[in-house]
């Protein structure tokens, strides 16, 4: 079974631009979560989608948004990029939303904002 | 709000030796789950071990075991017979039924040959 895939793997943008990141979960997984990883703040939860609905959201500004499609694939969008948005963005999938479930992580998209 | 603290930003251990990574958390909940995830350099993060708070028995997965002290809100990870492939960033994580997963800031583990 293929793992979680994320595209693109690397991205360079300039301040003010917007970016869309994509995540394809493991087949059969319906929950997709997004995280921002930076050296200073560590891993921070962005949001979770299940059955095309956002179920949970972290403490990030409205510039960060996402969506999930009927095939469970998810996209994350960041508008009006800031230098501080430079980070590794990780996507993780699980079968359901049960708290005890293992999350399977993708390789991440490394975003650099200049 | 729940918090997870990993007090050791970096640790080193000699190959074949045992090392313990510490994690403490703060919660008022009684029903929750704790995880250790491993993120090797340039590789995907994977689950190492999981502990249900209602279980008193400490979880074990091969060379990895935890020391779960619920009253002290402590969840340390012990790695026995350390191997070079254990070198990674280790994250402790907490989740309860109503909330999102919260990660600690991580401990970078170096294995010395």
Coordinates of C-alpha atoms in Angstrom, one line a residue:
Chain A
X1 CA 0.0 0.0 0.0
X2 CA 1.4 3.4 -0.9
X3 CA 2.2 5.8 1.9
X4 CA 1.2 9.4 2.3
X5 CA 2.4 11.5 -0.5
X6 CA 2.9 15.3 -0.6
X7 CA 3.5 17.6 -3.5
X8 CA 5.5 19.5 -4.2
X9 CA 8.4 18.5 -2.0
X10 CA 10.2 21.8 -2.2
X11 CA 8.8 25.3 -2.9
X12 CA 10.3 28.8 -3.0
X13 CA 7.9 31.7 -2.9
X14 CA 8.2 35.4 -2.2
X15 CA 6.4 37.5 0.4
X16 CA 2.8 38.3 -0.5
X17 CA 2.4 35.3 -2.8
X18 CA 0.0 32.5 -2.1
X19 CA 0.8 28.7 -2.2
X20 CA -1.2 25.5 -2.4
X21 CA 0.2 22.2 -1.0
X22 CA -1.3 18.9 -1.7
X23 CA -1.5 15.7 0.3
X24 CA -2.7 12.2 -0.8
X25 CA -3.5 10.0 2.2
X26 CA -3.0 6.3 2.4
X27 CA -5.8 4.5 0.5
X28 CA -8.7 3.9 2.9
X29 CA -7.7 6.7 5.3
X30 CA -10.3 9.4 5.7
X31 CA -8.7 11.7 8.2
X32 CA -6.0 14.1 7.1
X33 CA -4.2 16.5 9.4
X34 CA -1.7 19.2 8.6
X35 CA 1.2 20.4 10.7
X36 CA 3.8 23.2 10.5
X37 CA 7.3 22.3 11.6
X38 CA 9.9 24.9 12.4
X39 CA 13.1 24.8 14.4
X40 CA 11.7 27.4 16.9
X41 CA 8.2 26.3 17.4
X42 CA 8.5 22.6 16.7
X43 CA 5.4 20.7 15.4
X44 CA 2.3 22.7 15.5
X45 CA -1.2 21.5 14.5
X46 CA -2.8 23.4 11.7
X47 CA -6.1 21.6 11.0
X48 CA -7.8 18.3 10.5
X49 CA -10.2 17.2 7.8
X50 CA -12.5 14.2 7.9
X51 CA -15.1 13.4 5.3
X52 CA -14.5 16.7 3.6
X53 CA -15.2 18.7 6.7
X54 CA -12.8 20.6 8.9
X55 CA -13.1 18.9 12.3
X56 CA -10.4 20.7 14.3
X57 CA -8.2 23.8 13.9
X58 CA -5.0 25.0 15.5
X59 CA -4.1 28.6 16.4
X60 CA -3.1 29.9 13.0
X61 CA -4.4 33.0 11.2
X62 CA -7.0 32.9 8.6
X63 CA -4.4 33.0 5.9
X64 CA -4.0 29.3 6.4
X65 CA -6.9 27.3 5.0
X66 CA -7.5 23.9 3.7
X67 CA -10.0 21.5 2.1
X68 CA -10.6 17.9 1.6
X69 CA -12.0 16.2 -1.5
X70 CA -14.3 13.3 -1.8
X71 CA -11.4 10.9 -2.4
X72 CA -9.8 12.1 0.9
X73 CA -7.0 14.0 -0.8
X74 CA -6.4 17.3 0.9
X75 CA -5.0 20.7 0.0
X76 CA -3.6 23.4 2.2
X77 CA -3.5 27.0 1.1
X78 CA -1.5 29.9 2.5
X79 CA -2.3 33.4 1.2
X80 CA -0.2 36.5 1.5
X81 CA 2.9 34.6 2.5
X82 CA 5.2 36.0 5.2
X83 CA 8.8 35.2 5.9
X84 CA 7.7 33.4 9.1
X85 CA 5.7 30.9 7.0
X86 CA 9.0 29.3 5.9
X87 CA 8.7 25.8 7.4
X88 CA 8.3 22.1 6.7
X89 CA 4.6 21.4 6.2
X90 CA 3.7 17.8 7.1
X91 CA 0.5 16.0 6.3
X92 CA -0.6 12.9 8.2
X93 CA -3.5 10.5 7.6
X94 CA -5.3 8.0 9.7
X95 CA -8.3 5.7 9.0
X96 CA -10.7 7.5 11.3
X97 CA -10.7 10.2 13.9
X98 CA -10.2 8.0 16.9
X99 CA -7.6 9.6 19.2
X100 CA -5.7 6.3 19.7
X101 CA -5.1 5.9 16.0
X102 CA -1.7 6.0 14.5
X103 CA -1.0 8.9 12.2
X104 CA 1.0 8.1 9.1
X105 CA 3.1 11.1 8.0
X106 CA 4.1 12.2 4.5
X107 CA 7.6 13.4 3.7
X108 CA 6.6 17.0 3.9
X109 CA 6.7 20.0 1.7
X110 CA 9.6 22.4 2.5
X111 CA 8.5 26.0 1.9
X112 CA 10.9 28.8 1.7
X113 CA 9.5 32.3 1.6
X114 CA 12.0 35.0 0.4
Chain B
X1 CA -4.7 24.0 27.8
X2 CA -2.7 20.8 27.5
X3 CA 1.0 21.1 27.1
X4 CA 3.8 18.6 26.4
X5 CA 7.4 19.3 27.5
X6 CA 10.5 17.5 26.4
X7 CA 13.3 18.9 28.6
X8 CA 16.2 17.5 26.7
X9 CA 16.7 19.2 23.3
X10 CA 19.6 16.9 22.5
X11 CA 21.0 13.6 23.8
X12 CA 23.8 11.3 22.9
X13 CA 24.3 7.6 23.6
X14 CA 26.9 5.0 22.8
X15 CA 25.9 2.3 20.4
X16 CA 24.5 -0.7 22.2
X17 CA 23.8 1.3 25.4
X18 CA 20.5 2.3 26.9
X19 CA 19.0 5.8 26.8
X20 CA 15.9 7.4 28.3
X21 CA 14.2 10.4 26.8
X22 CA 11.9 12.3 29.1
X23 CA 8.5 13.8 28.5
X24 CA 6.1 15.4 30.8
X25 CA 2.6 16.7 30.1
X26 CA -0.1 18.8 31.7
X27 CA -3.7 17.9 31.5
X28 CA -6.9 17.8 33.6
X29 CA -8.3 14.9 31.5
X30 CA -8.3 11.3 32.7
X31 CA -8.8 9.7 29.3
X32 CA -6.1 10.3 26.8
X33 CA -3.3 8.7 24.7
X34 CA 0.4 9.3 24.5
X35 CA 2.7 8.6 21.7
X36 CA 6.3 8.7 20.8
X37 CA 7.1 9.5 17.2
X38 CA 10.5 9.3 15.5
X39 CA 11.7 11.5 12.7
X40 CA 14.9 10.3 11.1
X41 CA 17.0 12.8 9.1
X42 CA 15.3 13.5 5.8
X43 CA 12.9 10.7 6.3
X44 CA 9.2 10.4 7.3
X45 CA 8.0 10.6 10.8
X46 CA 6.8 7.2 12.1
X47 CA 5.1 5.9 15.3
X48 CA 7.5 4.3 17.8
X49 CA 5.1 3.4 20.6
X50 CA 1.7 4.3 22.0
X51 CA 0.2 4.2 25.6
X52 CA -3.4 4.4 26.6
X53 CA -3.8 6.4 29.9
X54 CA -6.3 3.9 31.3
X55 CA -3.7 1.1 31.1
X56 CA -1.4 0.8 34.0
X57 CA 1.0 -1.6 32.2
X58 CA 3.8 0.2 30.3
X59 CA 3.8 -0.3 26.6
X60 CA 6.7 -2.2 25.0
X61 CA 7.7 -2.6 21.3
X62 CA 10.9 -4.6 20.9
X63 CA 13.8 -2.4 22.1
X64 CA 11.5 0.5 22.9
X65 CA 9.6 0.8 26.2
X66 CA 7.9 3.5 28.1
X67 CA 7.8 4.4 31.8
X68 CA 4.3 5.9 32.2
X69 CA 3.7 7.6 35.5
X70 CA 0.1 8.9 35.3
X71 CA 0.1 10.7 38.6
X72 CA 3.3 12.4 37.8
X73 CA 2.2 13.1 34.2
X74 CA 5.4 11.6 32.9
X75 CA 5.9 9.5 29.9
X76 CA 9.6 8.6 29.2
X77 CA 10.9 6.5 26.4
X78 CA 13.6 3.9 27.0
X79 CA 15.7 2.7 24.0
X80 CA 17.7 -0.4 24.8
X81 CA 20.7 -1.7 22.8
X82 CA 20.8 1.6 20.8
X83 CA 21.5 1.2 17.1
X84 CA 22.9 3.7 14.6
X85 CA 19.4 3.6 12.9
X86 CA 17.9 5.0 16.1
X87 CA 19.5 8.4 15.4
X88 CA 16.5 10.8 14.9
X89 CA 14.4 13.5 16.4
X90 CA 11.9 12.0 18.8
X91 CA 8.6 13.7 19.6
X92 CA 6.3 13.0 22.5
X93 CA 2.7 13.6 21.7
X94 CA -0.6 13.8 23.6
X95 CA -4.2 13.5 22.4
X96 CA -7.5 13.2 24.2
X97 CA -11.0 12.5 22.8
X98 CA -12.0 16.1 22.2
X99 CA -8.8 17.8 21.2
X100 CA -6.1 17.8 18.6
X101 CA -2.8 16.2 19.0
X102 CA -0.1 18.2 20.8
X103 CA 3.6 17.5 20.2
X104 CA 6.6 18.3 22.4
X105 CA 9.4 20.2 20.8
X106 CA 11.4 17.1 20.3
X107 CA 14.7 15.5 21.5
X108 CA 17.4 15.0 18.9
X109 CA 19.2 11.7 19.7
X110 CA 22.7 11.0 18.5
X111 CA 24.1 7.5 18.4
X112 CA 27.9 7.3 18.9
X113 CA 29.6 4.4 17.2

